[in-house]
C-alpha cells in the first residue's frame, strides 16, 4: 500500500495511507514544509480547502483542458504589489452567471492595438469625469469595425 512518513522530533513515523488519511493538529497551527516543491496530486482531480464549515471553501477542479477555482462565497484576491493576468491565449473573459451572453473580453493579441469586446451594449459610467488620454491626441469612432469619424484634440 501507500505509505506516508512523518518526522516527529528525532524519530520517523510511517503511516499506511492505502485507503484514506486524516491529519489533524490537536491544537494550534499545522505547517507543511518542504525543502523543494509540494505536490498535491489527487486521482479524483479535486483539491478542496475548507474552513470550519462546508460553506467556507474553495474547490480546485483539475481537468485536462480547463482548471476551475470555485469559491463557496465571494472571492477576493489581494497582493502587496500588482496583480498580473498573463494568458497565453491573449484573451481575458469576464462572464456573468457562466453565460457567454453576458460577457466582456479583453483582446491582447495585437502589439499596436488592444480590444475590449462586450456581448451586449457597453456602458461606461463614472461618479466623476471619464478621461480618454491618447498619446496621439486622436480619438477614432468606429462603426462595425470601419472608421466612422476622428476627433483631434
Short mmCIF file of C-alpha atoms in Angstrom, two decimals, residues 132 134 136-139 141 151-153:
data_model
loop_
_atom_site.label_atom_id
_atom_site.label_comp_id
_atom_site.label_asym_id
_atom_site.label_seq_id
_atom_site.Cartn_x
_atom_site.Cartn_y
_atom_site.Cartn_z
CA UNK A 132 -9.57 59.43 -22.58
CA UNK A 134 -4.49 59.02 -26.29
CA UNK A 136 -1.69 60.79 -30.48
CA UNK A 137 -4.38 63.30 -29.39
CA UNK A 138 -6.80 61.46 -31.71
CA UNK A 139 -9.98 59.54 -30.86
CA UNK A 141 -15.07 56.36 -33.71
CA UNK A 151 -11.62 63.73 -33.43
CA UNK A 152 -8.32 65.52 -32.82
CA UNK A 153 -7.60 67.45 -29.66
#
